[in-house]
Coordinates of C-alpha atoms in Angstrom, one line a residue:
X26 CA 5.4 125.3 227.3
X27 CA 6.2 121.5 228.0
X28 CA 9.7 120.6 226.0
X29 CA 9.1 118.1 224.1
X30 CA 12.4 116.6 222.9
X31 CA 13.8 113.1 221.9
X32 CA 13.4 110.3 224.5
X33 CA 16.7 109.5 225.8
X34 CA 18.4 106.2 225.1
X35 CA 17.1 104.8 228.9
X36 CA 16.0 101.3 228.5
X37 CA 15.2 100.1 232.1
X38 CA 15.1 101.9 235.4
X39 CA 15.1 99.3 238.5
X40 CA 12.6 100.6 240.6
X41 CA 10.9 99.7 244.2
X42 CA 8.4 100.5 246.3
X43 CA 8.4 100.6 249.7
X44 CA 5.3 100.2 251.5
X45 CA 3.7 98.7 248.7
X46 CA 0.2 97.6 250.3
X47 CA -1.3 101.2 251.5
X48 CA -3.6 103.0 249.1
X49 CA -0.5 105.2 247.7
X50 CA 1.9 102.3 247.1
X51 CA -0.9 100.2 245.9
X52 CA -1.7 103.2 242.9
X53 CA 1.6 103.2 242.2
X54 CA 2.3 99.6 241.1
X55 CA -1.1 99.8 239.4
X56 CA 0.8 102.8 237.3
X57 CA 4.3 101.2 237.7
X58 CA 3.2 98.3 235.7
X59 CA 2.6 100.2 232.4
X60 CA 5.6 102.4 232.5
X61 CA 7.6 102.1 230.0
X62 CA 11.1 102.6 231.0
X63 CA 10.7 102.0 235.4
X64 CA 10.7 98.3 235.5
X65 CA 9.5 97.3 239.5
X66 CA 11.5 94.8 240.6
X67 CA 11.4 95.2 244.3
X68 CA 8.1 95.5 247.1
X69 CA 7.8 96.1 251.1
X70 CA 5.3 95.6 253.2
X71 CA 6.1 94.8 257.0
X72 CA 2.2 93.6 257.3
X73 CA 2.3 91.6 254.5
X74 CA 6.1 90.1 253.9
X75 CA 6.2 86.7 252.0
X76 CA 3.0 87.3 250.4
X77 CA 2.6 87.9 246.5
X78 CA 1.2 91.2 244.9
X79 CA -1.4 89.1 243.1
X80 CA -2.8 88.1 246.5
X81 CA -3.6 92.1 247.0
X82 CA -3.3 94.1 243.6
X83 CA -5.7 93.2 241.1
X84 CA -4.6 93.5 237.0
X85 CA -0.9 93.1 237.4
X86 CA 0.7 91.7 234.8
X87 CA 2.0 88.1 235.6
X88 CA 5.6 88.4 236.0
X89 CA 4.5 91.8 238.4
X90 CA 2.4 89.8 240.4
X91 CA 4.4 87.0 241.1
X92 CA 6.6 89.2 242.9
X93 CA 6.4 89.0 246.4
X94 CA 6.4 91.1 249.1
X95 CA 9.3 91.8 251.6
X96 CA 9.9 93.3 255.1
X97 CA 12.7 95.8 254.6
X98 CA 14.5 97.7 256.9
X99 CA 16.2 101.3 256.3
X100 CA 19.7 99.9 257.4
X101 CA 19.5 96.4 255.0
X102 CA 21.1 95.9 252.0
X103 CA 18.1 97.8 250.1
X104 CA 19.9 100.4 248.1
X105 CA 21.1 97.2 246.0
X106 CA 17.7 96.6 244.7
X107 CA 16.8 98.9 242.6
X108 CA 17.8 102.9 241.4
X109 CA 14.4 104.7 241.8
X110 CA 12.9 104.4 245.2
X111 CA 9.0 105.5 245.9
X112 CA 8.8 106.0 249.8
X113 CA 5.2 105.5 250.3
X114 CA 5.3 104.8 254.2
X115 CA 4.0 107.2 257.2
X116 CA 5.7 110.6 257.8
X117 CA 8.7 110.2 260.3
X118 CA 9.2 106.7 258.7
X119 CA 9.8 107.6 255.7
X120 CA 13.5 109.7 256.6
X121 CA 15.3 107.5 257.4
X122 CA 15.1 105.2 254.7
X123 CA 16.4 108.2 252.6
X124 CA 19.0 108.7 254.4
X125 CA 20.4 105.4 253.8
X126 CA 19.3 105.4 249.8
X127 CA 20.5 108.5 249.4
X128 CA 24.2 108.0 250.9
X129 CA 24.1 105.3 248.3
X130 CA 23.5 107.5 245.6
X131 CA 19.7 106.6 244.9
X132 CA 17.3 108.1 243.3
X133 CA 14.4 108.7 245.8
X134 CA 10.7 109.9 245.9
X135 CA 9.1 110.5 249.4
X136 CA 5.0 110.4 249.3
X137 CA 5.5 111.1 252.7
X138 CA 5.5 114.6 254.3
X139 CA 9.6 114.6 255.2
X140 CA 10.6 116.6 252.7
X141 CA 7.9 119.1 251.6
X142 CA 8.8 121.8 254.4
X143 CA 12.2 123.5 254.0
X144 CA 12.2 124.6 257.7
X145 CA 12.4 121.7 260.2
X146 CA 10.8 124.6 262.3
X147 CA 7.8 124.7 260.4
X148 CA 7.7 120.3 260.3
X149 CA 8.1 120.2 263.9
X150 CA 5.0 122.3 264.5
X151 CA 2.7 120.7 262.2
X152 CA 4.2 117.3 262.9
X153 CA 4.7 117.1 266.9
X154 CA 8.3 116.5 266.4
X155 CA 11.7 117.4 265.3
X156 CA 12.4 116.5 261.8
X157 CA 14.3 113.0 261.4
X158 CA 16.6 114.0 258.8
X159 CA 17.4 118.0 258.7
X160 CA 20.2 117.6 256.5
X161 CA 18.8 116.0 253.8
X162 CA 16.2 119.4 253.5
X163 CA 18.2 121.4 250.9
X164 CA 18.5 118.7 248.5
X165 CA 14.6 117.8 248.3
X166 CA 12.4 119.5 245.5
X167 CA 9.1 119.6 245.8
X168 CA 7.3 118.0 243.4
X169 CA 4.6 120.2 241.4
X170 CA 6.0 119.5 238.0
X171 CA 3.6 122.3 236.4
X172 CA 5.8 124.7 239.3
X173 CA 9.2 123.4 239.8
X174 CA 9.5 122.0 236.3
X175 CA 13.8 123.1 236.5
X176 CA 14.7 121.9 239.6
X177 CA 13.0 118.2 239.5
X178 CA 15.3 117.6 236.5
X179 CA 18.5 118.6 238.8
X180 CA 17.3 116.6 241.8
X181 CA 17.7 112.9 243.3
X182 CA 15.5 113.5 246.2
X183 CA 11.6 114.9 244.9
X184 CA 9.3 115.6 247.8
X185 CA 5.5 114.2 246.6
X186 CA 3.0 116.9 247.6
X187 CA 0.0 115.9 249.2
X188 CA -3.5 115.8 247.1
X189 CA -5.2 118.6 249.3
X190 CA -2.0 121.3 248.9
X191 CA -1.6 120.4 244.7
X192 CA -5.6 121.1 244.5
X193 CA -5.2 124.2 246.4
X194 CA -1.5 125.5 244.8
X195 CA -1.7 124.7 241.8
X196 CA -4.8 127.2 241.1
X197 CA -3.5 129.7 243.3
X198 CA 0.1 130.5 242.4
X199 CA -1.0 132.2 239.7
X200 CA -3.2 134.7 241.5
X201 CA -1.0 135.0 244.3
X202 CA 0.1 138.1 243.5
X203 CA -3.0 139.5 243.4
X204 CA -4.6 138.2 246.4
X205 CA -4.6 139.7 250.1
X206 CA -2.2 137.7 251.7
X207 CA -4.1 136.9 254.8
X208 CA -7.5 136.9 252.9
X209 CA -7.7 132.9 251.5
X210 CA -10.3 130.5 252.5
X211 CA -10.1 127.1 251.4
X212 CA -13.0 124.3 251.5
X213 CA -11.9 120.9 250.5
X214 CA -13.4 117.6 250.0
X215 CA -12.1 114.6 249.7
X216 CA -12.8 110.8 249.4
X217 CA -12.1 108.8 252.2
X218 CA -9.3 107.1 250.4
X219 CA -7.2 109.9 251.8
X220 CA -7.1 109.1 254.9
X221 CA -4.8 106.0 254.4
X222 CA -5.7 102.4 254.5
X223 CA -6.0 101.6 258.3
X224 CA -9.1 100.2 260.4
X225 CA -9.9 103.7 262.6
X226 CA -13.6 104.0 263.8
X227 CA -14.7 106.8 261.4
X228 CA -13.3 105.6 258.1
X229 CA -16.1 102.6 259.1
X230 CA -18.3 102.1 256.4
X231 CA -21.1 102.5 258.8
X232 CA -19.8 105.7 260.0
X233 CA -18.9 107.3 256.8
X234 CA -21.4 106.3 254.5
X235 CA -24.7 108.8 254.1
X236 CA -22.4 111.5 256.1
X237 CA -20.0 113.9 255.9
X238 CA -17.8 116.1 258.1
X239 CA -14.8 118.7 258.9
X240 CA -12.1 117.5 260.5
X241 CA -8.5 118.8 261.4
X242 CA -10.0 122.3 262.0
X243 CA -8.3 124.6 262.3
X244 CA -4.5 123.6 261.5
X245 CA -4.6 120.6 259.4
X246 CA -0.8 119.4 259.0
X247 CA -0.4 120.0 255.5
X248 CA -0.9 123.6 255.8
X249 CA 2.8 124.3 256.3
X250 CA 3.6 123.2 252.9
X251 CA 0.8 125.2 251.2
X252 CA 1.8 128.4 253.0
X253 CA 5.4 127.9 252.2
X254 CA 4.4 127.4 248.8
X255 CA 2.3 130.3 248.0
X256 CA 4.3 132.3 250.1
X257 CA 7.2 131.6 247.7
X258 CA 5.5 132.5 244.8
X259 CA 4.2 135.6 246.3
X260 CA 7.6 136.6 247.7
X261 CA 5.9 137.6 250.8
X262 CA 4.2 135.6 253.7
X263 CA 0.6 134.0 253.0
X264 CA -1.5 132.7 255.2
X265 CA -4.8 130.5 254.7
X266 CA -7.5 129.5 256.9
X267 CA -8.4 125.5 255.4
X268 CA -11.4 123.5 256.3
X269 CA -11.1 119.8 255.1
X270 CA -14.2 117.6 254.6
X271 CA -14.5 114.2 254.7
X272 CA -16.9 112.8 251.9
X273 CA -18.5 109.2 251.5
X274 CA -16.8 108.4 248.3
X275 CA -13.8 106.3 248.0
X276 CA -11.6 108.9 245.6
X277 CA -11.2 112.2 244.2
X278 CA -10.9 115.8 245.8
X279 CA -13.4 119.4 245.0
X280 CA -11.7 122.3 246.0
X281 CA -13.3 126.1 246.6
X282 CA -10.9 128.6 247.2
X283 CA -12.0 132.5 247.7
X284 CA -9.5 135.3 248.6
X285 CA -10.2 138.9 248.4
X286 CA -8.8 140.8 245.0
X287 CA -6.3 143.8 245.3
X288 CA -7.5 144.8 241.4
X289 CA -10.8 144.3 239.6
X290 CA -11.0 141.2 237.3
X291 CA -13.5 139.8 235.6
X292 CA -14.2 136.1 234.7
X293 CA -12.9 136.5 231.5
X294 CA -9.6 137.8 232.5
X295 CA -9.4 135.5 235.6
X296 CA -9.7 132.9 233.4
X297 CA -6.6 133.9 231.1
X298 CA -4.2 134.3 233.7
X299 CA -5.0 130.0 234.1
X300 CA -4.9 130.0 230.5
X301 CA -1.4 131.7 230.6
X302 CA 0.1 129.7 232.9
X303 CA -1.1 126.1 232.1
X304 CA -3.0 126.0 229.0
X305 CA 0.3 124.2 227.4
X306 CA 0.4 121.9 230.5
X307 CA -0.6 118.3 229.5
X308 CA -2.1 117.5 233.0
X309 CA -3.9 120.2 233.8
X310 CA -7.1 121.0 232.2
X311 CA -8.6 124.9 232.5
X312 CA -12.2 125.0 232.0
X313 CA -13.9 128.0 230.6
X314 CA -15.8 129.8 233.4
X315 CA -19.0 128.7 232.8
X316 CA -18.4 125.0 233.2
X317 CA -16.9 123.7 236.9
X318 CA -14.4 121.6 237.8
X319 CA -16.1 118.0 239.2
X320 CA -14.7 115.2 240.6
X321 CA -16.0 111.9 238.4
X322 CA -14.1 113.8 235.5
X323 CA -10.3 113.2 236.9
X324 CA -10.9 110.2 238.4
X325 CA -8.2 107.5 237.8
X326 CA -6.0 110.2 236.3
X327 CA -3.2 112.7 236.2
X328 CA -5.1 115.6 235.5
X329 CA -6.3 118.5 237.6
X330 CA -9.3 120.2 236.4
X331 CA -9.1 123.7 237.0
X332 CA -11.5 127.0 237.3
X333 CA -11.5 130.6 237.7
X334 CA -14.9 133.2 238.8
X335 CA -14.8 136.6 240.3
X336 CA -17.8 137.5 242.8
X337 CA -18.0 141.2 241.6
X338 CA -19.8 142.0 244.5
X339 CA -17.4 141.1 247.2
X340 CA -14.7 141.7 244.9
X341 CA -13.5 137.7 245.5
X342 CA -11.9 135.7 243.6
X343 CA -13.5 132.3 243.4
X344 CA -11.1 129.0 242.6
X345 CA -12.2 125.8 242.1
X346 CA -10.2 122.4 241.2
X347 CA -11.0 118.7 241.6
X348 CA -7.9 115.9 241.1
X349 CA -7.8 112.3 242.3
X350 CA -6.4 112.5 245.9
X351 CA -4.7 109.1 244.7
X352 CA -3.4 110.0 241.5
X353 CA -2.5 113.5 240.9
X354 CA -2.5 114.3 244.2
X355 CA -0.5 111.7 244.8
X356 CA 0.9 108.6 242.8
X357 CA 1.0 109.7 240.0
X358 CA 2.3 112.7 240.0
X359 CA 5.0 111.2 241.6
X360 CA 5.6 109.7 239.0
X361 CA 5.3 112.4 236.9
X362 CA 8.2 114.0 239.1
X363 CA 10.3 111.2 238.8
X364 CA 10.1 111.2 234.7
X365 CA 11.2 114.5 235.0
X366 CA 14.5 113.6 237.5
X367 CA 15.5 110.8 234.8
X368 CA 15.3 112.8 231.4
X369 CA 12.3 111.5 230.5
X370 CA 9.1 112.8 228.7
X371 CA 7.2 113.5 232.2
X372 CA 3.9 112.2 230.2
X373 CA 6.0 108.7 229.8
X374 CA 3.5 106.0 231.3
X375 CA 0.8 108.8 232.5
X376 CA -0.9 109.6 229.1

């Protein structure tokens, strides 16, 4: 059950963005700008320094979008701008500025991938290279409010999941238990949005549109986090084989997830072990099992749609989900996290 106490007496949060032009920072100031207690009042963009959010964010509110971009470095006098900090820059950029914000005592949220691995082992294998800030691991939460509810509201430093790992956790870690560890198969597809906003051949318009592939086959990066993840809800070691798909739509994510049952379920019971652990959840919407989850239906949104089946004759549990790679999957379940860090109501500005 969500608490759902008092509002604290917090008027006005100074918050920034940094890396404010990209597809992630660009859906947060869209969501930033009707949240009621995070006031922005500071933007980065190396690319586009001295211009004004108007020029590049459509809707703002006047006084947002007269704000204008700045080119701000890790070791500057940013930690005097603002208390909440959304890192929405490249992996391996994005340490060091929280490094420096957090020595200052700043509240910081990472959409990068950092922070979501607890073993710099683990980061340095899916990432190429040792992590940039080890020591700054045991502070970060990760930041799947529906799992680690608790510790987000104890933490400074939340570690943003990425959209394919919350469309493939968040159904799971309730079945986890009950699955063969070395028996999940995911299939994931996802608009092209979530490849980041940069020119690159086959995010062409001409290249994507009418088609469709795999890609990142067969140790996409952000499989480290969603093994550590289930694994730790399991309490033993998982380990999932993940096909991504690249779809010609801009936004939004369909995920099918099959793993083989160690206990006969049937739908009905499948789907009360979802009901059980999120049917109180105000994000996350378990349909019955004769409807399926679809992508048009979260889009712009919070909310995960989420569905159980069992294939009685392989004895397989079927999953399915569908998010918005750019909202719960990513900006605004940051969000969501960070409502959580400062007391507040984590449906404040989401609803």
């Amino acid at each position: 059950m969500v608490p759902q106490g008092e509002r604290p007496e917090l008027q006005s949060v100074r918050t920034a963005v940094v890396g404010a032009s990209g597809y992630s920072g660009q859906e947060l100031l869209q969501y930033l700008a009707r949240h009621p207690v995070f006031h922005l009042s500071f933007v980065t963009s190396r690319q586009n320094a001295g211009q004004p959010l108007s020029q590049f964010v459509h809707g703002l509110p006047r006084e947002l979008g007269v704000l204008t971009f700045v080119d701000a470095a890790p070791g500057s006098d940013l930690a005097g701008k603002a208390d909440l900090f959304f890192l929405a820059v490249p992996h391996g950029t994005a340490a060091p500025f929280a490094v420096a914000l957090r020595k200052e005592g700043k509240t910081v949220v990472d959409l990068s991938a950092d922070f979501r691995t607890t073993d710099p082992a683990v980061y340095k294998e899916f990432y190429g290279h040792e992590h940039p800030a080890p020591a700054l691991l045991d502070e970060a939460v990760y930041g799947i409010p529906e799992i680690h509810r608790e510790r987000l509201k104890q933490t400074k430093l939340i570690a943003a999941p990425g959209c394919f790992p919350t469309s493939i956790i968040l159904p799971l870690v309730p079945f986890v238990k009950h699955v063969e560890a070395d028996s999940i198969v995911v299939a994931s597809l996802t608009g092209v949005s979530g490849a980041g906003r940069k020119l690159e051949m086959r995010l062409l318009f001409g290249e994507i549109n009418d088609n469709m592939y795999a890609y990142s086959v067969p140790k996409h990066r952000h499989l480290g986090e969603i093994e550590q993840e289930l694994s730790l809800a399991a309490g033993k070691k998982i380990t999932v084989t993940f096909v991504p798909h690249l779809v010609p739509i801009h936004r939004g994510m369909l995920t099918t997830i099959t793993a083989r049952l160690t206990q006969s379920l049937t739908d009905g019971e499948a789907h009360q072990v979802l009901q059980k652990a999120y049917g109180q959840e105000p994000f996350v919407e378990v349909l019955p099992p004769n409807q399926l989850p679809e992508a048009r239906s979260v889009a712009h949104s919070n909310r995960i749609q989420i569905s159980a089946r069992v294939d009685a004759r392989t004895n397989r549990l079927l999953l399915f989900s569908s998010l918005d790679n750019l909202g719960k999957g990513n900006a605004s379940q940051a969000i969501q996290a960070a409502n959580l860090a400062f007391g507040l109501d984590e449906r404040t500005g989401l609803a």
